[in-house]
Coordinates of C-alpha atoms in Angstrom, one line a residue:
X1456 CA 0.0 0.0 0.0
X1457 CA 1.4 3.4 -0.6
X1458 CA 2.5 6.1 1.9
X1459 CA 0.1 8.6 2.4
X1460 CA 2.3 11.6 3.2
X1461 CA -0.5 14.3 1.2
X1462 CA -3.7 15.2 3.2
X1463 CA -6.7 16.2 0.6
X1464 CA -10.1 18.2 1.3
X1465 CA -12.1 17.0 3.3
X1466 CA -15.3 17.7 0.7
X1467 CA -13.9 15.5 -1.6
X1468 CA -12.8 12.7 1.0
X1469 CA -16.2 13.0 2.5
X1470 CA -17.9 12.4 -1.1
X1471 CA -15.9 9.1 -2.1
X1472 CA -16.8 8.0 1.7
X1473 CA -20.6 8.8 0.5
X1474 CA -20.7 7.4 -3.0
X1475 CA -18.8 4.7 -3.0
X1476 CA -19.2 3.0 1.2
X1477 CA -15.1 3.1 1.8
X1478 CA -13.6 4.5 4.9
X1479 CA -11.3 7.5 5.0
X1480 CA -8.1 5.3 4.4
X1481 CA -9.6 3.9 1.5
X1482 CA -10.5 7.9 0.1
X1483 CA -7.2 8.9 0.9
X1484 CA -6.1 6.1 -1.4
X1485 CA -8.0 6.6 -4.3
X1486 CA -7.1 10.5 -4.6
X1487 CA -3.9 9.9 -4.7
X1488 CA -3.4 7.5 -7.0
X1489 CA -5.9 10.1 -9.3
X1490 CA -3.2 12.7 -8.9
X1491 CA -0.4 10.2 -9.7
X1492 CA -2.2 9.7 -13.0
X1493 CA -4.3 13.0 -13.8
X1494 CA -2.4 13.8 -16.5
X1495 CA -2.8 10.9 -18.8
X1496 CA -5.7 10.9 -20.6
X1497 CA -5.4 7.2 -21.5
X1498 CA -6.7 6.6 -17.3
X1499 CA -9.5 7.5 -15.4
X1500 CA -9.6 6.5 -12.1
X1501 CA -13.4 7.2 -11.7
X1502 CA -14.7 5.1 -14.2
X1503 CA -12.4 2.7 -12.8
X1504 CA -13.6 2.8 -9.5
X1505 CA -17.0 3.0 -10.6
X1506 CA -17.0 -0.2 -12.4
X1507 CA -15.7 -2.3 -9.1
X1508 CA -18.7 -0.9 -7.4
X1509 CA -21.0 -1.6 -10.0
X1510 CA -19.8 -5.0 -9.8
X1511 CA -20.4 -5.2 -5.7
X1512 CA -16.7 -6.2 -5.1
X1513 CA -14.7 -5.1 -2.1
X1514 CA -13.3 -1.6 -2.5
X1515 CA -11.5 -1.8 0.6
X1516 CA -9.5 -4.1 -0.9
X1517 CA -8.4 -1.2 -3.3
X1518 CA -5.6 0.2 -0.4
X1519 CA -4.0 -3.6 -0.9
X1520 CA -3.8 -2.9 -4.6
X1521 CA -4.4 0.6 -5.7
X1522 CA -2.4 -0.5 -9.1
X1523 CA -6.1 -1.6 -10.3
X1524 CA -7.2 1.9 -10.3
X1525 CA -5.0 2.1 -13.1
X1526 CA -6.3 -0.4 -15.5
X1527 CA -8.9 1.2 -18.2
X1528 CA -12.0 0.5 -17.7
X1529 CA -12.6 -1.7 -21.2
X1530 CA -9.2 -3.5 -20.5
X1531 CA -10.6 -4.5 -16.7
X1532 CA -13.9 -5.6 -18.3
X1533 CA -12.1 -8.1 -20.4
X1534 CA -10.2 -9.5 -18.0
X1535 CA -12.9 -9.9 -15.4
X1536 CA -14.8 -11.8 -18.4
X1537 CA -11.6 -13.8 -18.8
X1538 CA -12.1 -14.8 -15.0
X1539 CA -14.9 -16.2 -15.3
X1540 CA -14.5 -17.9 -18.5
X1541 CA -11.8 -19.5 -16.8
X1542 CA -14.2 -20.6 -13.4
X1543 CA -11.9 -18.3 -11.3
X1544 CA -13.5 -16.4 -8.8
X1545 CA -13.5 -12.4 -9.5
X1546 CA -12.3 -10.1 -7.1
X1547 CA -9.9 -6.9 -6.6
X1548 CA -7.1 -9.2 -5.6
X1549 CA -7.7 -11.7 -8.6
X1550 CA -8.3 -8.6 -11.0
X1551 CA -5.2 -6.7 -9.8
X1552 CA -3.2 -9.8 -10.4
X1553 CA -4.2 -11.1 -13.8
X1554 CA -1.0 -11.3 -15.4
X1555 CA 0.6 -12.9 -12.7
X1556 CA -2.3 -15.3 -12.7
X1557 CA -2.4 -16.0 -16.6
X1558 CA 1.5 -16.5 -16.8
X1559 CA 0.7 -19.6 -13.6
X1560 CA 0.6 -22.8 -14.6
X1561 CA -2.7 -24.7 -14.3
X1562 CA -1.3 -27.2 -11.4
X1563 CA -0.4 -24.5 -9.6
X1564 CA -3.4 -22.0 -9.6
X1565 CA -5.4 -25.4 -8.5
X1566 CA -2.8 -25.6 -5.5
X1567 CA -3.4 -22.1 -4.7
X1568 CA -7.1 -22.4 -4.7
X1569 CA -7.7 -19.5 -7.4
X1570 CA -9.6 -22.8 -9.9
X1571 CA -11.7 -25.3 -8.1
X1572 CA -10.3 -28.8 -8.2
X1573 CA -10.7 -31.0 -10.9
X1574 CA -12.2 -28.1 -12.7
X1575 CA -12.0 -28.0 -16.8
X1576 CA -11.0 -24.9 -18.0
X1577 CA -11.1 -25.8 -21.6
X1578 CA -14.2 -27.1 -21.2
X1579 CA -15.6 -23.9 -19.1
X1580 CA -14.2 -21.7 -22.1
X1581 CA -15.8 -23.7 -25.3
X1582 CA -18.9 -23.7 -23.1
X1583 CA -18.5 -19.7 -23.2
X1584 CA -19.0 -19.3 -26.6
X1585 CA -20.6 -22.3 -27.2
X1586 CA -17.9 -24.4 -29.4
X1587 CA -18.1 -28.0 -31.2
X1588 CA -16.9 -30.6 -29.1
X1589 CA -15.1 -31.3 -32.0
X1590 CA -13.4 -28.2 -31.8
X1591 CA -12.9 -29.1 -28.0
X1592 CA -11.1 -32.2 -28.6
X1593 CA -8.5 -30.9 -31.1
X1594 CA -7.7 -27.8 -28.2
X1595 CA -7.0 -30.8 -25.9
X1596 CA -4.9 -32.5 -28.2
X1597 CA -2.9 -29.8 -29.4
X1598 CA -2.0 -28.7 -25.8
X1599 CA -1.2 -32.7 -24.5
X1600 CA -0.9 -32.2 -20.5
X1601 CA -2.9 -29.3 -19.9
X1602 CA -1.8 -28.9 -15.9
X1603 CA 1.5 -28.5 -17.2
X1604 CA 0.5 -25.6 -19.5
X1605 CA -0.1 -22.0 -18.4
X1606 CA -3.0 -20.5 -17.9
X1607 CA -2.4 -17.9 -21.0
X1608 CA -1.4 -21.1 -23.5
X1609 CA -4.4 -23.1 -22.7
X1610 CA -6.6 -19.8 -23.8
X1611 CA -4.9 -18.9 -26.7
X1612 CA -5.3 -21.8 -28.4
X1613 CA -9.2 -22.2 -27.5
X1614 CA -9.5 -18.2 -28.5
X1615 CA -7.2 -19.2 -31.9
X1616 CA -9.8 -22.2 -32.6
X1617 CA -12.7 -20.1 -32.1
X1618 CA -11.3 -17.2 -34.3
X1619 CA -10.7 -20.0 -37.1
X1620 CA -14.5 -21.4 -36.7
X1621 CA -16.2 -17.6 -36.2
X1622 CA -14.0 -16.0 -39.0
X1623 CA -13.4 -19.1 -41.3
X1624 CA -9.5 -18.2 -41.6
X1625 CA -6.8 -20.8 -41.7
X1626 CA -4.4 -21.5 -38.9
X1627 CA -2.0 -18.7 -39.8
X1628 CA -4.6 -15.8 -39.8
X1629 CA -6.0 -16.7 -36.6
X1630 CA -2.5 -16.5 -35.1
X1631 CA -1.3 -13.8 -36.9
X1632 CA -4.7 -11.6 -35.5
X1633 CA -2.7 -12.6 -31.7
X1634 CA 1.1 -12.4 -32.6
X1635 CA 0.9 -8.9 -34.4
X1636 CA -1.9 -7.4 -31.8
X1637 CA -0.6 -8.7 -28.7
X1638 CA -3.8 -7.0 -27.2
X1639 CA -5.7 -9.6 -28.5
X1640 CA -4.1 -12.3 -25.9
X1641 CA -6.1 -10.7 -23.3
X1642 CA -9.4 -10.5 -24.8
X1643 CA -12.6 -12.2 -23.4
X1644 CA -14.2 -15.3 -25.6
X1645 CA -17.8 -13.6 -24.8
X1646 CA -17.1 -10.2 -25.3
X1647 CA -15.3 -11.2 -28.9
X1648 CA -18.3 -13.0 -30.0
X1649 CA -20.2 -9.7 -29.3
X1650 CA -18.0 -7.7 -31.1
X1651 CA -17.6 -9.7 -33.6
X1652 CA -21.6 -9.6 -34.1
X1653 CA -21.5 -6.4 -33.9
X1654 CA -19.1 -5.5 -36.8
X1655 CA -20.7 -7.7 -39.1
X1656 CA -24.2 -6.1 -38.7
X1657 CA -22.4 -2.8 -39.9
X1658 CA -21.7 -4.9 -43.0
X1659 CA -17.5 -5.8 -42.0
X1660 CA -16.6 -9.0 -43.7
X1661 CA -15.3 -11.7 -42.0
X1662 CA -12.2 -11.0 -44.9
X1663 CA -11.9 -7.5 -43.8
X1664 CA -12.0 -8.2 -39.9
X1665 CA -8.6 -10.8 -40.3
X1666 CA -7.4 -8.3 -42.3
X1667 CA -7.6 -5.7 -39.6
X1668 CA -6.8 -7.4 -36.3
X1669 CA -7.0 -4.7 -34.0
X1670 CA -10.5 -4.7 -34.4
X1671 CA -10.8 -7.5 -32.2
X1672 CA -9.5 -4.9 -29.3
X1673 CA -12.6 -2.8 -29.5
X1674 CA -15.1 -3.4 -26.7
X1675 CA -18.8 -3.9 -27.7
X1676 CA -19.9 -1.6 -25.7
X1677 CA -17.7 1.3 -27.4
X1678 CA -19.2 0.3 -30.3
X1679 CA -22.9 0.1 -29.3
X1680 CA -22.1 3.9 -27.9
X1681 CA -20.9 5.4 -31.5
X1682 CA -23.7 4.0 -33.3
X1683 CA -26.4 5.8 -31.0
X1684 CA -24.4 8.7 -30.3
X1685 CA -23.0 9.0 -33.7
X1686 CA -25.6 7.8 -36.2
X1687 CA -24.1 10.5 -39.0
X1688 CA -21.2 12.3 -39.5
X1689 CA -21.6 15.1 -42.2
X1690 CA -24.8 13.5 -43.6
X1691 CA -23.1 10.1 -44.2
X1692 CA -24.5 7.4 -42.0
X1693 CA -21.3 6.5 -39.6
X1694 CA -21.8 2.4 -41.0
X1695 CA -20.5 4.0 -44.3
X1696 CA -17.6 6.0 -42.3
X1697 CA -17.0 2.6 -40.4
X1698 CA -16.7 -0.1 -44.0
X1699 CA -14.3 2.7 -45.2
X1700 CA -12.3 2.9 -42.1
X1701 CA -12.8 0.0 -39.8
X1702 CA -9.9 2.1 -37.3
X1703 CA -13.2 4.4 -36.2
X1704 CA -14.4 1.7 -34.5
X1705 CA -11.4 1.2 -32.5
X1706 CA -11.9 4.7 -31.4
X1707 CA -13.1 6.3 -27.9
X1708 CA -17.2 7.1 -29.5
X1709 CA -16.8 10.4 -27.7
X1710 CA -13.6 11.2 -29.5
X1711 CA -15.5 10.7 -32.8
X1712 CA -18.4 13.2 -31.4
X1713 CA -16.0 15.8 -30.9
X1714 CA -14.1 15.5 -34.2
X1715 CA -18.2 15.4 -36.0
X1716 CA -18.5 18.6 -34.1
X1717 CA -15.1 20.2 -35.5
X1718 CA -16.1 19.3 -39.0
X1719 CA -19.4 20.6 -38.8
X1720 CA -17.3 24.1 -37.1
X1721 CA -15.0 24.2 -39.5
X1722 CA -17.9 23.8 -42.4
X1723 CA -16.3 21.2 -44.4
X1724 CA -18.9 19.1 -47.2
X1725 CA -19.9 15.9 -46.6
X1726 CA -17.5 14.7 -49.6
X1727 CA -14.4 15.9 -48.0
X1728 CA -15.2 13.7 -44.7
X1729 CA -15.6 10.6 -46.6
X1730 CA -12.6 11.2 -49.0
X1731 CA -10.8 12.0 -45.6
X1732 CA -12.2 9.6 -43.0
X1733 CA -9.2 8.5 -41.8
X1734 CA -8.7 12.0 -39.9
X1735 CA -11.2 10.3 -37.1
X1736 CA -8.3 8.4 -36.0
X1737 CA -6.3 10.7 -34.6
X1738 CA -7.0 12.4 -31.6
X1739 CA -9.9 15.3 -31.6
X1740 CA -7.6 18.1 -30.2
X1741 CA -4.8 16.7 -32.3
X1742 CA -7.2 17.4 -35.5
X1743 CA -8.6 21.0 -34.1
X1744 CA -5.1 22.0 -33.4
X1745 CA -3.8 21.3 -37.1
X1746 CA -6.9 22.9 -38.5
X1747 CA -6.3 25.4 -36.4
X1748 CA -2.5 25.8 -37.4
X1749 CA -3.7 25.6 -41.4
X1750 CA -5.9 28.4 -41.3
X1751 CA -2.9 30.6 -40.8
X1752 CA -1.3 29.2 -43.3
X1753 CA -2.4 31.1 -46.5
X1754 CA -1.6 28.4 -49.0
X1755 CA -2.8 25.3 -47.0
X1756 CA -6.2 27.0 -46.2
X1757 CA -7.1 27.8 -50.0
X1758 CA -6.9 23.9 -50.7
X1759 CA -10.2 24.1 -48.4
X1760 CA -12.4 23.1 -50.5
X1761 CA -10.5 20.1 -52.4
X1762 CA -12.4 17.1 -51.5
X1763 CA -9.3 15.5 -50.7
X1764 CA -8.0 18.6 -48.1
X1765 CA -8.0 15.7 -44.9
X1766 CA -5.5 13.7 -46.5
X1767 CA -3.3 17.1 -45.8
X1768 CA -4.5 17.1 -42.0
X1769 CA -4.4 13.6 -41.2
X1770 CA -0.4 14.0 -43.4
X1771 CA 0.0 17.2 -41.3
X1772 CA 3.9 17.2 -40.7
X1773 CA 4.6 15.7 -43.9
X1774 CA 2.7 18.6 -45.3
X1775 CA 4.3 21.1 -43.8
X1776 CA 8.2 19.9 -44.3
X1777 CA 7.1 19.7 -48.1
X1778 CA 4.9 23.4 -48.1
X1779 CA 8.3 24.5 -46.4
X1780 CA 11.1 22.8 -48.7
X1781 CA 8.7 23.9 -51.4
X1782 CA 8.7 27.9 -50.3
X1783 CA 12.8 27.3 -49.7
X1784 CA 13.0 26.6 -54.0
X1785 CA 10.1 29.3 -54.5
X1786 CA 7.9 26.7 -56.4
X1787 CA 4.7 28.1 -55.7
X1788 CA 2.1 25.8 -57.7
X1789 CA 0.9 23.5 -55.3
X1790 CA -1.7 21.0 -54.6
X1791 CA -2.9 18.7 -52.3
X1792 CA -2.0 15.4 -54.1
X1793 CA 1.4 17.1 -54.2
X1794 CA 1.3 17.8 -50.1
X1795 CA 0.0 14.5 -49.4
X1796 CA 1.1 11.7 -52.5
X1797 CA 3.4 9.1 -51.8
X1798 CA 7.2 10.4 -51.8
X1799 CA 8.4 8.9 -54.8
X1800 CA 5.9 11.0 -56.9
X1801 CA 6.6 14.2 -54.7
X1802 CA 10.1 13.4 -55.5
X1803 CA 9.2 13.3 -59.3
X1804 CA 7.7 16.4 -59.6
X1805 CA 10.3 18.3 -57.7
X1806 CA 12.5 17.3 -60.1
X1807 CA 10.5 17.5 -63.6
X1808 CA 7.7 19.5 -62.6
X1809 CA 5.2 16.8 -63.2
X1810 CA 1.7 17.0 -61.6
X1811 CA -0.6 15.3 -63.1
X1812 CA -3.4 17.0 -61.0
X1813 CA -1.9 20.5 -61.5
X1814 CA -5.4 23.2 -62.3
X1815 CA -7.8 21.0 -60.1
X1816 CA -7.4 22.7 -56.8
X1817 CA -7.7 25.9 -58.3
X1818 CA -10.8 24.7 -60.6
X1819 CA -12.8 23.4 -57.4
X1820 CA -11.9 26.8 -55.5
X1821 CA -13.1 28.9 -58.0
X1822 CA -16.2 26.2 -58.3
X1823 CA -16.9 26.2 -54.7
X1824 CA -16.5 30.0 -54.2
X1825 CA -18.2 31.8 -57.1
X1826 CA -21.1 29.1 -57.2
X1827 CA -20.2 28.0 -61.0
X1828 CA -20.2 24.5 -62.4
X1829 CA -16.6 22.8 -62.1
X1830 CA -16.9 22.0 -65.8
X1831 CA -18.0 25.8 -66.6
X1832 CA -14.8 27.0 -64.8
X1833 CA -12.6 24.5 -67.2
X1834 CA -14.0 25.6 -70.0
X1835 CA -13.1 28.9 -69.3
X1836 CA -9.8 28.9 -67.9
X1837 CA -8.6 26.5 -70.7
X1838 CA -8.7 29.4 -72.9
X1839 CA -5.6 30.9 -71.0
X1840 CA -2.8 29.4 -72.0
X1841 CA -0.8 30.1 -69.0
X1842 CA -3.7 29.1 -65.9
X1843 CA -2.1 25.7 -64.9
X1844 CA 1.3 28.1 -64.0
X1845 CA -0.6 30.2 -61.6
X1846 CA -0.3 29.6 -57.8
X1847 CA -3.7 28.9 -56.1
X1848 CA -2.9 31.1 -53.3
X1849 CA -3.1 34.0 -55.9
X1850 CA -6.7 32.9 -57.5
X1851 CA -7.7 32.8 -53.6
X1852 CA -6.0 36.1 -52.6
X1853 CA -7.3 38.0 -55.9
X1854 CA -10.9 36.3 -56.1
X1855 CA -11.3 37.3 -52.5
X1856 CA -10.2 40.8 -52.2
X1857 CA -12.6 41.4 -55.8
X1858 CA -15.3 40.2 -53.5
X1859 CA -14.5 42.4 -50.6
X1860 CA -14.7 45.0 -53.0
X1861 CA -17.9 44.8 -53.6
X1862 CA -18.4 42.9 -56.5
X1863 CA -21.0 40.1 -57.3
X1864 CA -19.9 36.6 -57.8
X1865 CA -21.3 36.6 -61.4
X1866 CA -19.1 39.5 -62.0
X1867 CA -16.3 37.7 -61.2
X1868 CA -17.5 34.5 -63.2
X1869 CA -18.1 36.4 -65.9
X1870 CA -14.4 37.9 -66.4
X1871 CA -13.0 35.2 -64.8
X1872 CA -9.0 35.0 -66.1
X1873 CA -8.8 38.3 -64.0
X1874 CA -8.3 35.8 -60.9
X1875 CA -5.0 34.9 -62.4
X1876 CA -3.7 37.8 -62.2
X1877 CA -2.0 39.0 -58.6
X1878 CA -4.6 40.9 -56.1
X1879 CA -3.1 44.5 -56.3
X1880 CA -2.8 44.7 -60.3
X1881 CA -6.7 43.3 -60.3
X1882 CA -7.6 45.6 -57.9
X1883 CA -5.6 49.0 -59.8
X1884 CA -7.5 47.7 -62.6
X1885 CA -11.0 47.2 -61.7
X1886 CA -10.6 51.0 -59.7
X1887 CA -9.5 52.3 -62.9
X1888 CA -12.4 50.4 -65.0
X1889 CA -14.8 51.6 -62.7
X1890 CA -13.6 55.2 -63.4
X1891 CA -14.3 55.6 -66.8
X1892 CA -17.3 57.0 -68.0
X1893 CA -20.0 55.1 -69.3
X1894 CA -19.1 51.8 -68.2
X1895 CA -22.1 49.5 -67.3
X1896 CA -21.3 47.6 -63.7
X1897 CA -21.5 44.8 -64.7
X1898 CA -18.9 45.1 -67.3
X1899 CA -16.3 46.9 -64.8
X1900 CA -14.3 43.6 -64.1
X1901 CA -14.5 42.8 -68.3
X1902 CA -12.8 45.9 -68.9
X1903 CA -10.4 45.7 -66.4
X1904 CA -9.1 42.4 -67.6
X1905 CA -9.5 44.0 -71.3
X1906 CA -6.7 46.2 -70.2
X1907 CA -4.4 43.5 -68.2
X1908 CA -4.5 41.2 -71.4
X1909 CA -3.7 44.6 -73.8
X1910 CA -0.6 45.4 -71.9
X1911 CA 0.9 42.0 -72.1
X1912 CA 0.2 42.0 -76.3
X1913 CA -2.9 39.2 -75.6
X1914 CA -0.1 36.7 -74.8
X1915 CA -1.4 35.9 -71.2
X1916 CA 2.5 36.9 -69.6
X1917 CA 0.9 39.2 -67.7
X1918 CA 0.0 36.8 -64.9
X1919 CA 3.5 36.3 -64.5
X1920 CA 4.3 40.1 -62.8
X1921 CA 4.5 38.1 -59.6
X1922 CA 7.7 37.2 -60.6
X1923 CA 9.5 40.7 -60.9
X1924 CA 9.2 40.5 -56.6
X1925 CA 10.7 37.0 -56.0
X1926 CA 12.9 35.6 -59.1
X1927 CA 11.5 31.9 -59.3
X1928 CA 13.8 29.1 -59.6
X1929 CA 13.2 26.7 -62.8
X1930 CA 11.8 23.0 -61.9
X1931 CA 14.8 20.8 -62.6
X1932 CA 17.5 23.3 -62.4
X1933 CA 19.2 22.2 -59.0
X1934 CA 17.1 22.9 -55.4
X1935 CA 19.0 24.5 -53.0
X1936 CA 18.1 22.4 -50.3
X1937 CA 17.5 19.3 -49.8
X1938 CA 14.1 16.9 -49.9
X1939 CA 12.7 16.3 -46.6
X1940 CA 13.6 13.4 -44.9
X1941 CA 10.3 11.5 -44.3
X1942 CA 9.1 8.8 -41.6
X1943 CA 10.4 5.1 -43.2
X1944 CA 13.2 6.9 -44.8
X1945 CA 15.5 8.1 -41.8
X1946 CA 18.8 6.8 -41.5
X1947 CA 18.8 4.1 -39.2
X1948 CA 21.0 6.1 -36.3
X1949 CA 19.3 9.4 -36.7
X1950 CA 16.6 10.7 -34.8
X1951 CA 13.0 9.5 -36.3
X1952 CA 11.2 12.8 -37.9
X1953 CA 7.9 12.8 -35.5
X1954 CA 4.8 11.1 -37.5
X1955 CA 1.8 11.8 -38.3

């Protein structure tokens, strides 16, 4: 038991004493362990502690082994499940010890007194989820003298013959879902079949569970909780969200809630969640804070509307290294698939300026914000032979400031190469269009680019006057820095470049 050398108030003391029947020793106990541990959010000693009352054990017990307070809630609902799959009796002391107790050999725990004499414990854990005798007889003679065998081998390899039966998977897959999720080896028989139920009601294949393992670690209840709290995220029913990317499922449901709220804050379409569903994986403060972080960043935040913008958030730091090696060789045409692609084809077009998706983000910004048909805006910006070459962060900056100034979306749509040119030569020009006599309004922004286009000869150059305030350096010519060093490609003695 630890030393209690802190004294706490006595209102909250007084209150555990209330709520939960334990004496002051027992108060004194709990609080601190909750201050040992406040700061990690992956604890909560409440829940904890609400759980062992719910089930009407002995909290006294708690000042013998306040190391249970630490144990998640989910994780200490498995093992108790595994307790009494296994006909051991459930308690704080048994609970506390579970490792200890699945790493003893069967003889032993019989010794001991923790499993009845003469009890079968294969037999009580087929008889848990209710499997063939056949099935029964090949766990016995796989594991030959089961007194001799631990506690942990003996349930394994009925949990690895149920996973074959339940799943239909071969010998391999079933142990493969165990070896590369260790998490697995401590997962009830019962509380698997639920979640296993579960999953395929939200139309998961059997394929697509062995394929993702760590599905098996979500608890049933967890799941039950997103689908009722959760029932649509951006429109899109959440068993849409959940076939595209199982992980959600594996997630805290109130972690999903706040990230729906976010998204709905933030104002993104329904298409952008599902292209970028795997953003609720992360942690919801993780993906408020980056969106947070991108709406200062000028470029970043004009690929808004791209349906494909989460792949940049869930990306984030390999985003940023490239958006920042990217300003270092003043290349300024970007786009999300160049932000977020796979390295080798970042690497391409660094070096031969190749983008296959080059024009799109700025085509679905202009779409988005001036309320015009994504094949109307290629139409018309096809006729410049220059558009691909302008930055997006220009089109944003120049289509917005027009807008401040006053003018309609339709005028804008209607002269609509004037977005390519930079903000302040737009805005010089539409002033000094709007100063001539007997122009009709809504032919202001027509004359303006009328006069643009005249002083570069009709060629289109003139969207290149950006250039006369930062010399660009050509594509292929020799960066002067280097590529960012990305995760999977550090040298094996240097330090690992944070992930995602």
């Amino acid at each position: 038991m630890p030393k209690i050398t802190q004294t706490f108030p006595v209102v909250a003391l007084q209150r555990l004493q209330k709520t939960y029947g334990v004496s002051r020793k027992c108060a004194n106990v709990i609080l601190l362990k909750q201050q040992e541990i406040r700061e990690d959010d992956d604890y909560d000693v409440m829940s904890t502690l609400g759980l062992l009352h719910k089930w009407k054990l002995d909290l006294e017990l708690v000042t013998r082994f306040p190391q249970i307070l630490k144990r998640p809630p989910y994780a200490l609902d498995h093992h108790k499940h595994i307790l009494e799959e296994c006909g051991i009796t459930v308690g704080v002391s048994s609970l506390a010890s579970y490792l200890k107790v699945n790493r003893s050999f069967l003889f032993a725990l019989e010794a001991h007194g923790a499993i009845p004499a003469g009890h079968d414990v294969i037999g009580s854990l087929c008889r848990s989820v209710e499997l063939a005798p056949a099935v029964e007889d090949t766990v016995r003679g796989s594991l030959g003298s089961v007194q001799s065998r631990t506690l942990l081998d003996v349930r394994l390899a009925v949990f690895q013959q149920y996973l074959r039966q339940r799943l239909d998977c071969d010998a391999s897959d079933a142990e493969a879902m165990i070896t590369k999720y260790p998490r697995n080896r401590h997962k009830s028989l019962r509380l698997t079949a639920r979640i296993l139920q579960l999953l395929e009601a939200q139309g998961l294949a059997a394929e697509k569970i062995v394929r993702n393992p760590y599905l098996l670690n979500t608890h049933p209840d967890q799941l039950e909780a997103l689908l009722e709290n959760c029932p649509t995220v951006a429109s899109t029913d959440i068993r849409e969200m959940l076939r595209k990317v199982p992980r959600i499922a594996y997630m805290p449901w109130h972690n999903t809630a706040q990230i729906v709220r976010i998204v709905e804050e933030f104002g993104f379409s329904e298409q952008t969640v599902l292209n970028g569903a795997e953003v609720f994986t992360l942690a919801a403060d993780t993906v408020r804070e980056r969106l947070v972080l991108m709406a200062e960043i000028p470029e970043l935040w004009a690929m808004r509307h791209n349906k494909n913008f989460f792949k940049m958030v869930f990306s984030f730091q390999r985003t940023l290294n490239r958006l920042s090696y990217m300003r270092t060789i003043n290349m300024r045409c970007l786009s999300v698939h160049l932000l977020s692609t796979f390295y080798p084809m970042f690497r391409r077009y660094v070096s031969t300026g190749e983008d296959r998706t080059g024009g799109a983000d700025l085509a679905t910004y202009l779409s988005e914000r001036l309320s015009v048909p994504a094949a109307e805006v290629w139409r018309q910006l096809r006729h410049h032979p220059h558009w691909r070459a302008v930055p997006l962060l220009t089109v944003s900056q120049t289509t917005e400031a027009l807008l401040g100034a006053g003018f309609s979306a339709a005028q804008v749509r209607h002269a609509l190469h004037l977005t390519l040119y930079p903000e302040r030569r737009a805005l010089e020009a539409a002033r000094d269009a709007a100063d001539a006599a007997a122009v009709p309004e809504e032919y202001v922004l027509q004359l303006a680019l009328y006069r643009l286009e005249r002083e570069g000869h009709f060629s289109g150059t003139g969207v290149f006057a950006f250039a006369a305030d930062r010399p660009a350096v050509a594509v292929g010519s020799g960066a002067p820095a280097e590529l960012p060093v990305e995760e999977g490609r550090v040298p094996r003695r240097s330090a690992r470049v944070e992930g995602r």
